[in-house]
Amino acid sequence: MPLRSRRLGQRVEDGVASVSRNGSVYGLRSRLLTLVLLAVVPALGLLMYTNWAQRQQQVEWVREDAKRLVRTVASTEDRYILGTRQLLMAIAETPVVRGGDIARCNKYLRILKSKNPLYTLVEMVGGDGMPICSSTKESERSSISDRPYFQQAMATGEFTISAYQIGRVSGRAIVTFAYPVHWEESEPQGVAIASHDLAIWVNQLSADLQLPAGATMTLFDRNGAILAGYPADQKVIGKQVDNVTMWSGVDAGQVRVTQGTTAIRAETPLIHGDQLAGTVRVELSAARAFAEYDRVFRRNAFLLGLVSLLAVLAAWMGSEVFVLRQTRALVATSHRLADGDLAARTGLAYGRDELGHLARVFDEMAASLDTHAAQLVDAERGLAAAGLASVLNITADAIVRVDPAVLDRPVTMLVAARAVGPLQAALATALAADEGAGSESLRVEARRADGTEFPAEVTLSRWVEAGQVSCTMVLRDITERVAAEQQQLAVQRQRAEVERLESLAVLAGGVAHDFNNLLVAVIGNACLGMEETPSGSALHRYFGEIEGAAQRAAGLSLQMLAYSGRSYVVARRVQVSEVVLETAQALQATLPPTLTLDVRVSRTLPDIDGDPAQLKQLLTNLVTNAVEAIGTARGMVTVTTGLATRPARGESGSAEGEHVYLKVTDTGPGIADELQPRIFEPFFSTKFTGRGLGLAVVSGIVRAHGGFVLVESVPGHGSTFTVMLPTPSPATADSRTRSSVTAA
């Protein structure tokens, strides 16, 4: 293939031909089908809006039906009450009841009850609350003198209705009506009572109302407990329901309607006299209410989908005839042009439509490409020489070609004086290497034009051209890489130090635990020996010395456990400032007269979860360490508390957020820089009298509380120890006991 054809083919492939190979034919068809589908979207939106509007209208109708039903329930109950009152008035005036024949009275009341199954009890009660005659068996009768409705009827002489309740004899939900009987005297001589079975009443009421399919009706007492329901379900009788309306200051006729996802609910209060007796609820199924509208929506959606499918099929076949055949011809021609055939043409008729115009322009483009191909090749030859120079100008590296004759100049001008020798040796080695040897790299200190030095990486490669051996040197600035490596090395050292301290903590905890177990046996046997020897004998004294030494060793063991973080923390909510004040008062008496203890605490700190005893030990150790650091000279120890957020220099294992800090500052000689990394190690001490456990115990207690310690010390200017203790989250319990948690 001619050079100009190959060059031109590459450009055409970057243009038109690349589009065709990425599926432009299928892209056109997809766009046509997308337009058809977009035309269906308004119809679908109208269909969905119509269904929504119809459902909203149906919701209003169902809400009105629910209101009507609950109002009917309330009015029906009023009729039941009126009928029951008339029945009780008739019973009270019946000669059988007034005549005193108890047997006939019992029979009469049983007949009345059997005629109306709505009543669970019909009874005539004396003024003392004991039944005179009743529709129940003798064994089932009991005094009702404690019933509020009986007491109210006797006191007021008025017809009384009880609250909804569970019957003593029947065990069913009932409401009781009481009518006072006066007969010959002005004061009531007894009460005629009748109890309604609410479950039967609800079922009869549901049948009379002809509730729609899927509807339910429930009766609640004034506290929201279920008394009866339709359909009946004995398992829920007496169950407390949270979502029942708690009426306050209501009147009969009020209705509350709510709409849920599955049902529309209406509630109304039932009023007996001027008291709230309970609530009746009617629920209508939303699914049944919207069933017809959903069916119509599904039918219309199906028809719309069918029409859309037919439109898509028509667009698919029409696009093949009117668009895609011409497009394929254009794509095939573009492939030929991309392969370098500049004589390729579309062969399509130049019609007046858009595709015909495109075919004519495409053929004219192919002819112009052939004309300008030679000019393009000539231009590329001119740019080839300038290309390498452009690349070298924009690179950030220094690229130098070194001949063997100039090893001592001017390459050595690019590096510092101390790097000249290693660089010359590396250059000599690269020039003397065998053909095909790989490149060699080394790090040197390079020098900028202003004389400043910077770390650089030099890569040397042997190069043979026309029999002449030379070396290519690439010098790259690696200042950022060296800084990153140094930072990573510092992090690794810090991590190694943390792991070393953790290992020491584990070792100290294990030794202290095992040692403590041995001391238990020693102390126990010493105590037994003291009990079995005379009080003033030498053996008794020896056993006492053994027991005392063992106790001191046990204290040392407990300090090692505290350092290891394996001691037990009895955590509760603690106010750090109060602990500091109590501990400072005890420490004040032990300080030498040359020292002053200055306590500055904040009274508004939040509580933390901590062990007061261990926090006191922590403060005691820090103050003691400060006092020993000051020695016999005059000085001051300052203790402060406050609230701060966790600083960035905190330990990696500590919690984010607010921390209560406890800071102890002394005016002593300070701590040398080389000693600061070791001050929390167990048994490390710079004082002759120290055992090296004071600060180690502080570290263990702080880690057990989930905090961390910051140390600031300048030799000759004193030291500051800052203990950061995390504040509890709102979900933390007010008090709890937990084992220690080892901080990272």
PDB file of N, CA and C in Angstrom, residues 32 38 86 104 108 221 254 293 298 308 319 341 400 419 499 525 593 667:
ATOM      1  N   LEU A  32     -34.519   5.244  16.764  1.00  0.00           N
ATOM      2  CA  LEU A  32     -35.878   5.266  16.219  1.00  0.00           C
ATOM      3  C   LEU A  32     -36.862   4.585  17.171  1.00  0.00           C
ATOM      4  N   LEU A  38     -40.921   6.881  23.487  1.00  0.00           N
ATOM      5  CA  LEU A  38     -41.160   8.173  24.137  1.00  0.00           C
ATOM      6  C   LEU A  38     -42.526   8.733  23.779  1.00  0.00           C
ATOM      7  N   GLN A  86     -86.574   0.154  79.351  1.00  0.00           N
ATOM      8  CA  GLN A  86     -88.006  -0.163  79.407  1.00  0.00           C
ATOM      9  C   GLN A  86     -88.228  -1.568  79.955  1.00  0.00           C
ATOM     10  N   ARG A 104     -90.705 -18.290  91.754  1.00  0.00           N
ATOM     11  CA  ARG A 104     -91.384 -17.825  90.546  1.00  0.00           C
ATOM     12  C   ARG A 104     -90.610 -16.669  89.894  1.00  0.00           C
ATOM     13  N   TYR A 108     -89.227 -16.653  86.136  1.00  0.00           N
ATOM     14  CA  TYR A 108     -89.647 -15.574  85.248  1.00  0.00           C
ATOM     15  C   TYR A 108     -88.425 -14.910  84.593  1.00  0.00           C
ATOM     16  N   ASP A 221     -62.909  -0.876  75.128  1.00  0.00           N
ATOM     17  CA  ASP A 221     -63.305  -0.156  76.330  1.00  0.00           C
ATOM     18  C   ASP A 221     -62.601   1.205  76.353  1.00  0.00           C
ATOM     19  N   GLN A 254     -69.133  12.421  67.377  1.00  0.00           N
ATOM     20  CA  GLN A 254     -67.833  12.694  66.800  1.00  0.00           C
ATOM     21  C   GLN A 254     -67.309  11.468  66.079  1.00  0.00           C
ATOM     22  N   TYR A 293     -61.218  -0.379  40.118  1.00  0.00           N
ATOM     23  CA  TYR A 293     -60.358   0.594  39.457  1.00  0.00           C
ATOM     24  C   TYR A 293     -59.027  -0.052  39.056  1.00  0.00           C
ATOM     25  N   ARG A 298     -55.380  -2.170  34.868  1.00  0.00           N
ATOM     26  CA  ARG A 298     -54.587  -3.250  34.279  1.00  0.00           C
ATOM     27  C   ARG A 298     -55.015  -3.522  32.841  1.00  0.00           C
ATOM     28  N   SER A 308     -48.171  -0.250  21.879  1.00  0.00           N
ATOM     29  CA  SER A 308     -46.761   0.140  21.847  1.00  0.00           C
ATOM     30  C   SER A 308     -45.917  -0.921  21.159  1.00  0.00           C
ATOM     31  N   SER A 319     -37.612   1.076   9.531  1.00  0.00           N
ATOM     32  CA  SER A 319     -36.248   1.595   9.554  1.00  0.00           C
ATOM     33  C   SER A 319     -35.339   0.818   8.622  1.00  0.00           C
ATOM     34  N   ASP A 341      -8.333   2.573   0.697  1.00  0.00           N
ATOM     35  CA  ASP A 341      -8.861   2.617  -0.665  1.00  0.00           C
ATOM     36  C   ASP A 341      -9.528   3.973  -0.877  1.00  0.00           C
ATOM     37  N   VAL A 400      20.530  13.047  29.146  1.00  0.00           N
ATOM     38  CA  VAL A 400      21.878  13.444  28.710  1.00  0.00           C
ATOM     39  C   VAL A 400      22.526  12.274  27.990  1.00  0.00           C
ATOM     40  N   ALA A 419      28.894  13.275  44.985  1.00  0.00           N
ATOM     41  CA  ALA A 419      28.308  12.246  44.122  1.00  0.00           C
ATOM     42  C   ALA A 419      29.045  12.097  42.809  1.00  0.00           C
ATOM     43  N   GLU A 499       4.045  -2.118  69.288  1.00  0.00           N
ATOM     44  CA  GLU A 499       4.028  -3.578  69.444  1.00  0.00           C
ATOM     45  C   GLU A 499       4.950  -4.018  70.574  1.00  0.00           C
ATOM     46  N   ASN A 525      -0.903 -19.874 103.810  1.00  0.00           N
ATOM     47  CA  ASN A 525      -0.153 -20.696 104.766  1.00  0.00           C
ATOM     48  C   ASN A 525       0.439 -19.847 105.887  1.00  0.00           C
ATOM     49  N   PRO A 593       6.828  20.689 102.646  1.00  0.00           N
ATOM     50  CA  PRO A 593       6.469  22.125 102.719  1.00  0.00           C
ATOM     51  C   PRO A 593       7.042  22.943 101.576  1.00  0.00           C
ATOM     52  N   THR A 667       7.132  21.700  87.835  1.00  0.00           N
ATOM     53  CA  THR A 667       8.216  22.651  87.531  1.00  0.00           C
ATOM     54  C   THR A 667       9.573  22.004  87.717  1.00  0.00           C
TER      55      THR A 667
END
